Coordinates of C-alpha atoms in Angstrom, one line a residue:
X1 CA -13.6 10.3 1.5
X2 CA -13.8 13.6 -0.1
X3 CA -13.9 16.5 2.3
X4 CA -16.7 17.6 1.2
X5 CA -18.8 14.2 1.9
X6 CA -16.7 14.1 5.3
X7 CA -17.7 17.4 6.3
X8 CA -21.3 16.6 5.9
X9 CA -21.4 12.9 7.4
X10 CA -19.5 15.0 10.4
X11 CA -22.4 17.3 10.8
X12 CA -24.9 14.6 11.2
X13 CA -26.5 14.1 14.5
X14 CA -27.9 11.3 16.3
X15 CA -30.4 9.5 14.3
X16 CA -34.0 8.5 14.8
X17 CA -35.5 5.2 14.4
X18 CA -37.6 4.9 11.6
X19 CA -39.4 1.3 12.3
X20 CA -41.1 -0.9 10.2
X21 CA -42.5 -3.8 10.3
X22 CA -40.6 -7.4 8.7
X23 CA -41.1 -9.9 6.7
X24 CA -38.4 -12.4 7.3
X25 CA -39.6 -14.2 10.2
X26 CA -35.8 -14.5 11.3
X27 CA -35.2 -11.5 14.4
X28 CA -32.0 -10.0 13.9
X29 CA -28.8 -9.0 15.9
X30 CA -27.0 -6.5 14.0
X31 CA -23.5 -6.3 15.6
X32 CA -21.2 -3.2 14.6
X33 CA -17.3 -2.7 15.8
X34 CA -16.6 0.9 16.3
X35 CA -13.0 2.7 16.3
X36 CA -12.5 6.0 15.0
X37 CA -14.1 7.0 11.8
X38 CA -16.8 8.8 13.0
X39 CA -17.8 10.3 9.7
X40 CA -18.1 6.8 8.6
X41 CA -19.9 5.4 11.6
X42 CA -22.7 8.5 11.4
X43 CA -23.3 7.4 7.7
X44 CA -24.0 3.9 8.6
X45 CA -26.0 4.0 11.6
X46 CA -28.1 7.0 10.0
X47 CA -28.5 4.8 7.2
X48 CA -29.4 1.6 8.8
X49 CA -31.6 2.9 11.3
X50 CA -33.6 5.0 8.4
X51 CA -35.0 1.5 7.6
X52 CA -35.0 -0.6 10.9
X53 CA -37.1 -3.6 11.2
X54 CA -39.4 -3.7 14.4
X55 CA -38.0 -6.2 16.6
X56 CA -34.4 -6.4 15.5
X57 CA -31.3 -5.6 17.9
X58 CA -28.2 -3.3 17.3
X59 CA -25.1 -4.0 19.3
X60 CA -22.1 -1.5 18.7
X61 CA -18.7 -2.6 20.5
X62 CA -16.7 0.5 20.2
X63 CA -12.5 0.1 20.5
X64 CA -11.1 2.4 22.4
X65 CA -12.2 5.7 19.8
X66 CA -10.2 8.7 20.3
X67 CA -12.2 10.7 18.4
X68 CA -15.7 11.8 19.1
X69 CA -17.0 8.4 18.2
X70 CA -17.9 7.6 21.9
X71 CA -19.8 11.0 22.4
X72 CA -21.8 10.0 19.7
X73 CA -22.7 6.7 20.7
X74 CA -23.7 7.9 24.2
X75 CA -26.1 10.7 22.8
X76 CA -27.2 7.8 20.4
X77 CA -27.3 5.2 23.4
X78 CA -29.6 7.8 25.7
X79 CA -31.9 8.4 22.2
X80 CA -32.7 4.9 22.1
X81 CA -32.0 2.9 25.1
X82 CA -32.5 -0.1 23.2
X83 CA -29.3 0.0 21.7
X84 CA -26.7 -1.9 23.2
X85 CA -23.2 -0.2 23.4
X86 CA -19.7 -1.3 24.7
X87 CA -16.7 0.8 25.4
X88 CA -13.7 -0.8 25.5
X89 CA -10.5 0.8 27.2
X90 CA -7.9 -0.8 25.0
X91 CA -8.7 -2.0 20.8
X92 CA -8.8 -5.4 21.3
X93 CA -9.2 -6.0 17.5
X94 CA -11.9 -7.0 15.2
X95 CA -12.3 -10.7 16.1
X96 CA -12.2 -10.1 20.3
X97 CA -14.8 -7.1 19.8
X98 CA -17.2 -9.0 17.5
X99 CA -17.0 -12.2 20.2
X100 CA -18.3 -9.8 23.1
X101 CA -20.9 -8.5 20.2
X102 CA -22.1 -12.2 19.2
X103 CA -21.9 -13.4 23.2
X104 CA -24.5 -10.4 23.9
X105 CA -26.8 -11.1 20.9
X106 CA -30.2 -12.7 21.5
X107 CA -31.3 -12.5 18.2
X108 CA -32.0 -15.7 15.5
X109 CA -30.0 -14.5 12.8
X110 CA -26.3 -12.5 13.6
X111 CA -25.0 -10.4 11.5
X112 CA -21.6 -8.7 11.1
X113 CA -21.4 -5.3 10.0
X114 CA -18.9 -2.7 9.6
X115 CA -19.1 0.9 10.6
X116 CA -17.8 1.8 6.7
X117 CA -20.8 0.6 5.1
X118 CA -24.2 1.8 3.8
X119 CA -26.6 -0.6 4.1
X120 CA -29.8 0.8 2.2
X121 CA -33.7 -0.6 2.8
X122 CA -34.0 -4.1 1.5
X123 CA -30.3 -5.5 2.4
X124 CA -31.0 -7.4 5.6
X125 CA -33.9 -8.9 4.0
X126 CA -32.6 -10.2 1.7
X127 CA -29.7 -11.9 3.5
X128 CA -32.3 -13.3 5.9
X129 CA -34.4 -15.3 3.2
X130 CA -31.1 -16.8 2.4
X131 CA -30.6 -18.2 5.8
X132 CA -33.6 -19.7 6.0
X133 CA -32.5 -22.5 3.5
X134 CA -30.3 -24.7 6.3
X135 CA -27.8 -25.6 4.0
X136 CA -26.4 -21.8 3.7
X137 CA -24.3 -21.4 6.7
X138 CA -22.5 -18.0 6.0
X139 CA -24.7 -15.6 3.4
X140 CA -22.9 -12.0 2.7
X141 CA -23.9 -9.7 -0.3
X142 CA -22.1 -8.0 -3.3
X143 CA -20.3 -4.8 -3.0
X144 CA -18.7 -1.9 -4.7
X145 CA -15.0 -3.2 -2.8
X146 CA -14.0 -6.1 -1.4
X147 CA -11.3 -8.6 -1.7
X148 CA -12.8 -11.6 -3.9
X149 CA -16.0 -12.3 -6.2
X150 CA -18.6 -11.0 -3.9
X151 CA -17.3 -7.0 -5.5
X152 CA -18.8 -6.3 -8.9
X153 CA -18.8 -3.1 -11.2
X154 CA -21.0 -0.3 -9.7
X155 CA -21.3 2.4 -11.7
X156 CA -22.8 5.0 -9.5
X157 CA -21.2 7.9 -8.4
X158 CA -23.7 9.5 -5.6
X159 CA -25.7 8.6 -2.9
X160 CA -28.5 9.1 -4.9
X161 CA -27.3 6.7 -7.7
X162 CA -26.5 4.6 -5.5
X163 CA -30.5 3.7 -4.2
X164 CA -31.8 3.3 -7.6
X165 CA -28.5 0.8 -8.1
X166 CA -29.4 -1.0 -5.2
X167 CA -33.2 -1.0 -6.9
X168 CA -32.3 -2.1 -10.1
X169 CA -30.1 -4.9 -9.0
X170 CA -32.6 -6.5 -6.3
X171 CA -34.9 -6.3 -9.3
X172 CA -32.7 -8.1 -11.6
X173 CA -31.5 -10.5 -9.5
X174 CA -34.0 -11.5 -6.9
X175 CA -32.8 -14.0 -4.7
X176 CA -30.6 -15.6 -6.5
X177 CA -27.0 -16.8 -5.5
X178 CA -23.8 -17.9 -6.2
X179 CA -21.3 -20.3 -4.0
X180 CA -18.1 -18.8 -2.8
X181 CA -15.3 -20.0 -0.9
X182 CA -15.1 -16.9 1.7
X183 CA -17.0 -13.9 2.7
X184 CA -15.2 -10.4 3.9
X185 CA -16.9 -9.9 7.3
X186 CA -17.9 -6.5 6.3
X187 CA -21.1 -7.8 5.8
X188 CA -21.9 -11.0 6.8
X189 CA -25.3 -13.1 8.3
X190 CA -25.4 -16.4 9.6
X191 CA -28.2 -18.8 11.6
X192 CA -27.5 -18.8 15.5
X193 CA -27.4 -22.6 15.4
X194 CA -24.8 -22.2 13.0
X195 CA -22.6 -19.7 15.0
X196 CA -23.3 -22.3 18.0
X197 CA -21.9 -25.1 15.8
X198 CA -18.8 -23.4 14.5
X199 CA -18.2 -21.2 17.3
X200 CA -16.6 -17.5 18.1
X201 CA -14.0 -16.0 15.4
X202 CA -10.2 -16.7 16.3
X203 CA -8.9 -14.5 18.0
X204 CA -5.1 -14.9 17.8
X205 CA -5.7 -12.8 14.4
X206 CA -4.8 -9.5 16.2
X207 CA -6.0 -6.3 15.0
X208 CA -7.7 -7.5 12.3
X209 CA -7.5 -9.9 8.5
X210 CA -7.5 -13.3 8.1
X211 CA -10.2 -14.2 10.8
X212 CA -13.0 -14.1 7.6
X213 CA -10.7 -16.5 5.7
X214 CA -10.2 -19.1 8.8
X215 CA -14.0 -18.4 9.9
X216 CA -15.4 -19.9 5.9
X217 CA -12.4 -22.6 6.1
X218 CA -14.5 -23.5 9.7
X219 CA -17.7 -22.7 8.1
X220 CA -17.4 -25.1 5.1
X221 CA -15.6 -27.9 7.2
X222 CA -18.8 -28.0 9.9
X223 CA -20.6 -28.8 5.9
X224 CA -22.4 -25.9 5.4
X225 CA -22.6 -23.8 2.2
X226 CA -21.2 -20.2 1.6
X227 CA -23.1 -17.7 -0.6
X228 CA -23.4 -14.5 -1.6
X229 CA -26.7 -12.8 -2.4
X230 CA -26.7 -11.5 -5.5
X231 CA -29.4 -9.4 -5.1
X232 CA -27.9 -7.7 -2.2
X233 CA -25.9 -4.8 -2.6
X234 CA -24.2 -3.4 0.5
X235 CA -21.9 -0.3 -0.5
X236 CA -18.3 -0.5 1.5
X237 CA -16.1 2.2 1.5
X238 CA -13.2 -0.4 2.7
X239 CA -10.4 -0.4 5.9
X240 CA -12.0 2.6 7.4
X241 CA -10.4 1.5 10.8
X242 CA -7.3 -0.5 9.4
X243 CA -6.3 2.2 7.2
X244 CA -4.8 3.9 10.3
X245 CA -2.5 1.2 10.6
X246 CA -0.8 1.8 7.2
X247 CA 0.8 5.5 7.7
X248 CA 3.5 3.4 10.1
X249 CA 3.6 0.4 8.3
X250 CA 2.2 -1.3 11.7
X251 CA -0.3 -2.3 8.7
X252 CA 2.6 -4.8 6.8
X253 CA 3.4 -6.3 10.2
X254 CA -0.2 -7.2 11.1
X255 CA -0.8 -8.8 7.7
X256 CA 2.0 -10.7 7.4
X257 CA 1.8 -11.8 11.1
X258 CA -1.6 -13.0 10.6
X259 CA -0.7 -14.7 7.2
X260 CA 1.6 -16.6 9.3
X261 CA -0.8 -17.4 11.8
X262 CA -3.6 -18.6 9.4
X263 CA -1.3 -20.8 7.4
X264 CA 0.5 -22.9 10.4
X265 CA -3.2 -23.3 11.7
X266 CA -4.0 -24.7 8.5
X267 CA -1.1 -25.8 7.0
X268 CA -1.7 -24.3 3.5
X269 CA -0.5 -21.1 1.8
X270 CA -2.4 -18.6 1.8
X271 CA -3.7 -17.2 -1.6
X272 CA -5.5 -13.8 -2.8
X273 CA -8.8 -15.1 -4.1
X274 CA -9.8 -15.1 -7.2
X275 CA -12.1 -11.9 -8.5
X276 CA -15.3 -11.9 -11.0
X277 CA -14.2 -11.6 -14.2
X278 CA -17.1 -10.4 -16.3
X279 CA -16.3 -9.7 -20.6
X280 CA -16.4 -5.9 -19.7
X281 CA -13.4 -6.2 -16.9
X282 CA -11.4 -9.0 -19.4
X283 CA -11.2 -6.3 -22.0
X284 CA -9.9 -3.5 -19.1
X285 CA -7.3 -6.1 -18.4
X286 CA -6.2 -6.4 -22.2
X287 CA -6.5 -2.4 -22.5
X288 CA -4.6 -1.9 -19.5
X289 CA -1.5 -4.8 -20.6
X290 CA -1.5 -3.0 -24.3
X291 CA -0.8 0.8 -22.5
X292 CA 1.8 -1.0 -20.4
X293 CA 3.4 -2.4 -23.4
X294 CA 4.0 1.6 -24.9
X295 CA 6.3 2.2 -21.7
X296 CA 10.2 1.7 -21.9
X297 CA 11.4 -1.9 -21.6
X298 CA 12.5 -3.2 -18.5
X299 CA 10.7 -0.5 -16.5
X300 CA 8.7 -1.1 -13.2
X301 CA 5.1 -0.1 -13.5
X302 CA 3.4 -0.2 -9.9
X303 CA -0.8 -0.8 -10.7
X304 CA -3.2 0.2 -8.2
X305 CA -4.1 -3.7 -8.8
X306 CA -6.4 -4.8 -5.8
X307 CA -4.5 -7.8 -6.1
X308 CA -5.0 -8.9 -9.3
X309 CA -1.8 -10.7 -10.5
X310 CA -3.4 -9.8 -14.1
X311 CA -3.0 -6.7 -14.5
X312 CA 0.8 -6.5 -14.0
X313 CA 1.6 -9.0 -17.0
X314 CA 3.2 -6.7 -19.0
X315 CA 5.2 -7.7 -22.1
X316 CA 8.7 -6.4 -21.5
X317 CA 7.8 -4.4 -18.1
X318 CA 7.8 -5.5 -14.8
X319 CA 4.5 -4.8 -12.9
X320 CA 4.2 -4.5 -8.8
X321 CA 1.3 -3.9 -7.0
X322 CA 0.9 -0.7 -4.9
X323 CA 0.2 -0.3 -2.4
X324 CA 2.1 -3.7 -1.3
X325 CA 3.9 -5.5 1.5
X326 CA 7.3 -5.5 2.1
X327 CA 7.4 -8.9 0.4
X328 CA 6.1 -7.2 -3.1
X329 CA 3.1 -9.2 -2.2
X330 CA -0.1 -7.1 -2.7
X331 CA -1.3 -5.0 0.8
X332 CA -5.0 -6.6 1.1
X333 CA -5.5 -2.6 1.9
X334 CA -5.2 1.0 1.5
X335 CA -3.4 3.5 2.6
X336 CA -4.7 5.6 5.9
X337 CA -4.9 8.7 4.2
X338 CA -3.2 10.8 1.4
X339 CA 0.2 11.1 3.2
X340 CA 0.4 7.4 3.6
X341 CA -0.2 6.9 0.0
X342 CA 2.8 9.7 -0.7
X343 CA 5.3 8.3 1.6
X344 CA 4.4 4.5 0.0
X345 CA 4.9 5.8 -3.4
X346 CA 8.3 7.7 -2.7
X347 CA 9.8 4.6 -0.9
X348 CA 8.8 2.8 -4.0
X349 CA 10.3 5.3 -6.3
X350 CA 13.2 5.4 -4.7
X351 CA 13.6 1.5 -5.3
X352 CA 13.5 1.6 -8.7
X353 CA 9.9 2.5 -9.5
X354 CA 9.5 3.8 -12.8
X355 CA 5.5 4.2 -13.4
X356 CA 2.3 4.4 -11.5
X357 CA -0.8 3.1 -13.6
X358 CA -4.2 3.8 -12.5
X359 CA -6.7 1.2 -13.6
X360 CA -10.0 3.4 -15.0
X361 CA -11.9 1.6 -11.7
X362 CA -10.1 3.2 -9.5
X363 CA -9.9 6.5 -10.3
X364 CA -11.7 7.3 -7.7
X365 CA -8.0 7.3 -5.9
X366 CA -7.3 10.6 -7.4
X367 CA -10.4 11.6 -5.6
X368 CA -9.7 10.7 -2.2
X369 CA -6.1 10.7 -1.7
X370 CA -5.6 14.6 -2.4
X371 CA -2.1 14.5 -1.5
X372 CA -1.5 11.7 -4.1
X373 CA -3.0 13.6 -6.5
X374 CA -1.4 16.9 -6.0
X375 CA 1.7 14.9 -5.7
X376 CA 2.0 13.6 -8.5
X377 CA 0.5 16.6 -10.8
X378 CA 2.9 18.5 -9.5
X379 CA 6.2 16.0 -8.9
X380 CA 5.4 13.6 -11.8
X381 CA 4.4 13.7 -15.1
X382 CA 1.4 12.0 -16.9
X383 CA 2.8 9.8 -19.4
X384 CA -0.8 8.7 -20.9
X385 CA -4.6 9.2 -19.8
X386 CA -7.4 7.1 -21.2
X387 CA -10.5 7.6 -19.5
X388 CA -11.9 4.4 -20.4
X389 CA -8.7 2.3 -19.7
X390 CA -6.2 4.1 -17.0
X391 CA -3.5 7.0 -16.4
X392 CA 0.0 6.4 -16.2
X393 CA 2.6 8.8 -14.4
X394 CA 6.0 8.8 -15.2
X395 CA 8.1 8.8 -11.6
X396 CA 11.1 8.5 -12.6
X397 CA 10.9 11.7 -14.4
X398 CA 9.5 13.2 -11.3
X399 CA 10.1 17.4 -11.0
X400 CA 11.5 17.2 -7.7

């Protein structure tokens, strides 16, 4: 997050309600998991409760903050004493805290949000209609990040923007859907007859990841449908709280334990899933493979991928994901802050590393990693810069 933006989303205070009245006939438990990020968490509650539908229910589980997240929720909690809080004294992870949210909930509908999201007027709606056709069983919107086809090209570049994107797309697509095999629980709303029927997330996925994945798998098996709401546009700013884990690489260990966990429980390997492709992004991919193709032969180009095995098909280079596991596999992350990203980037370099490309989508890197960027301006060199396709640094020709 750029200071600026953090500074401000620091200085908020406490919202108000501002109530209105519903029209999905479905009342709503809202369940939010709390620890650190309290910049993050003042955005989304200040946004959420800005357009609050009479009769819903909030429920924030907070994990063991050491910031000033739990001062916050306290003044929130004594503002509106409708508001359920938690404190636990130790994180006990994304799946355990969501299980004492859902076990509190009274509502007809439950739905899973993150504190790193901004959930403008018209989102819950929207996911609501959706449940009221019994064959969906797990309904989730689109976003500017996530990990599969539920993220689509968002343009916007301000908060502003982004309420007249939200507009425009519930406009264009209306409540129309499209089947998918999981749902990031970032977002997600499902029927309480269905969480009764499928039951509380797994919990041996410590921390946090893979618990979405094995939730859909139990989803689908109980024979009920997975969709995302095109419609629906929830912006996420992404692994707020699991960032943290990356500066130590406590991050790698959690993913790769979980990976483990999920595939002996189902006996499969696991695989990233598959991303929307629309013309627009096919033609990035072909621009992005042809500035590859300029670079010495042999040379290892790291992409700031988001998983997509695509975009490191060079012809005569070798492309890696960053950030990535210690297996080369991509991270199914980001870094925790700037530093992180540095330190990532140097281990990599000093393996053999040759380039960093920067796919034109995520630019916005340079933007919030400041470290990363005023690394490399000052210990790299930019080998080529196309705004509509990507920047390249070369590392190996770093200025040390």
């Amino acid at each position: 997050m750029p200071e600026k933006t953090l500074q401000t989303a620091l200085a908020l205070p406490a919202p108000f309600i501002t109530a209105r009245a519903p029209r999905s006939a479905l009342r709503a438990s809202i369940l939010l998991v709390t620890h650190n990020g309290l910049a993050y968490t003042k955005m989304c509650l200040t946004t959420l409760l800005a357009d609050w539908r009479e009769g819903d229910e909030l429920i924030v589980v907070d994990n063991a903050s050491t910031d000033s997240t739990v001062d916050f929720l306290r003044t929130l909690g004594q503002r509106h004493p409708s508001i359920v809080l938690v404190f636990n004294e130790t994180n006990r992870g994304f799946a355990a805290a969501n299980n004492q949210a859902l076990a509190l909930a009274t509502g007809d509908a439950l739905i899973l949000l993150n504190n790193d999201t901004l959930p403008l007027p018209g989102w819950s709606e929207a996911l609501l209609e959706l449940l009221q056709d019994a064959r969906n069983g797990l309904v989730g919107p689109v976003t500017n990040r996530t990990c599969n086809e539920a993220q689509i090209d968002a343009p916007y570049r301000a908060v502003a923007e982004l309420d007249d994107f939200c507009r425009a797309r519930a406009l264009q697509w209306g409540s129309q859907t499209s089947e998918i095999s999981m749902l990031a629980m970032f977002c997600v709303a499902m029927r309480r007859d269905v969480f009764q029927k499928v039951g509380p997330l797994d919990e041996q996925f410590e921390v946090g990841m893979f618990e979405d994945d094995d939730y859909a798998r139990r989803v689908r098996a109980a024979g009920y449908r997975i969709v995302c709401a095109e419609g629906a546009f929830v912006h996420h700013f992404g692994q707020a709280s699991f960032g943290e884990l990356c500066a130590d690489g406590h991050y790698d260990r959690v993913l790769e334990g979980n990976r483990a966990r999920f595939e002996r429980k189902w006996k499969v390997a696991w695989q990233p899933h598959a991303r929307r492709i629309t013309p627009e992004y096919e033609a990035l991919r072909e621009r992005i493979q042809a500035a590859g193709a300029t670079l010495a032969a042999g040379a290892r180009i790291l992409v700031v991928s988001k998983g997509d095995e695509a975009l490191l098909r060079f012809p005569a280079q070798r492309g890696d994901h960053f950030p990535q596991a210690e297996d080369g596999r991509y991270a199914n992350g980001y870094p925790a802050d700037g530093a992180a990203a540095v330190a990532h980037l140097e281990k990599l370099r000093s393996a053999g590393a040759a380039y960093l490309l920067i796919p034109q989508p995520a630019f916005w890197w340079l933007d919030h990693y400041t470290a990363l960027r005023e690394h490399l301006e000052s210990k790299a060199i930019l080998a080529l810069h196309d705004e509509t396709t990507c920047r390249v640094y070369h590392l190996r020709g770093a200025r040390d």
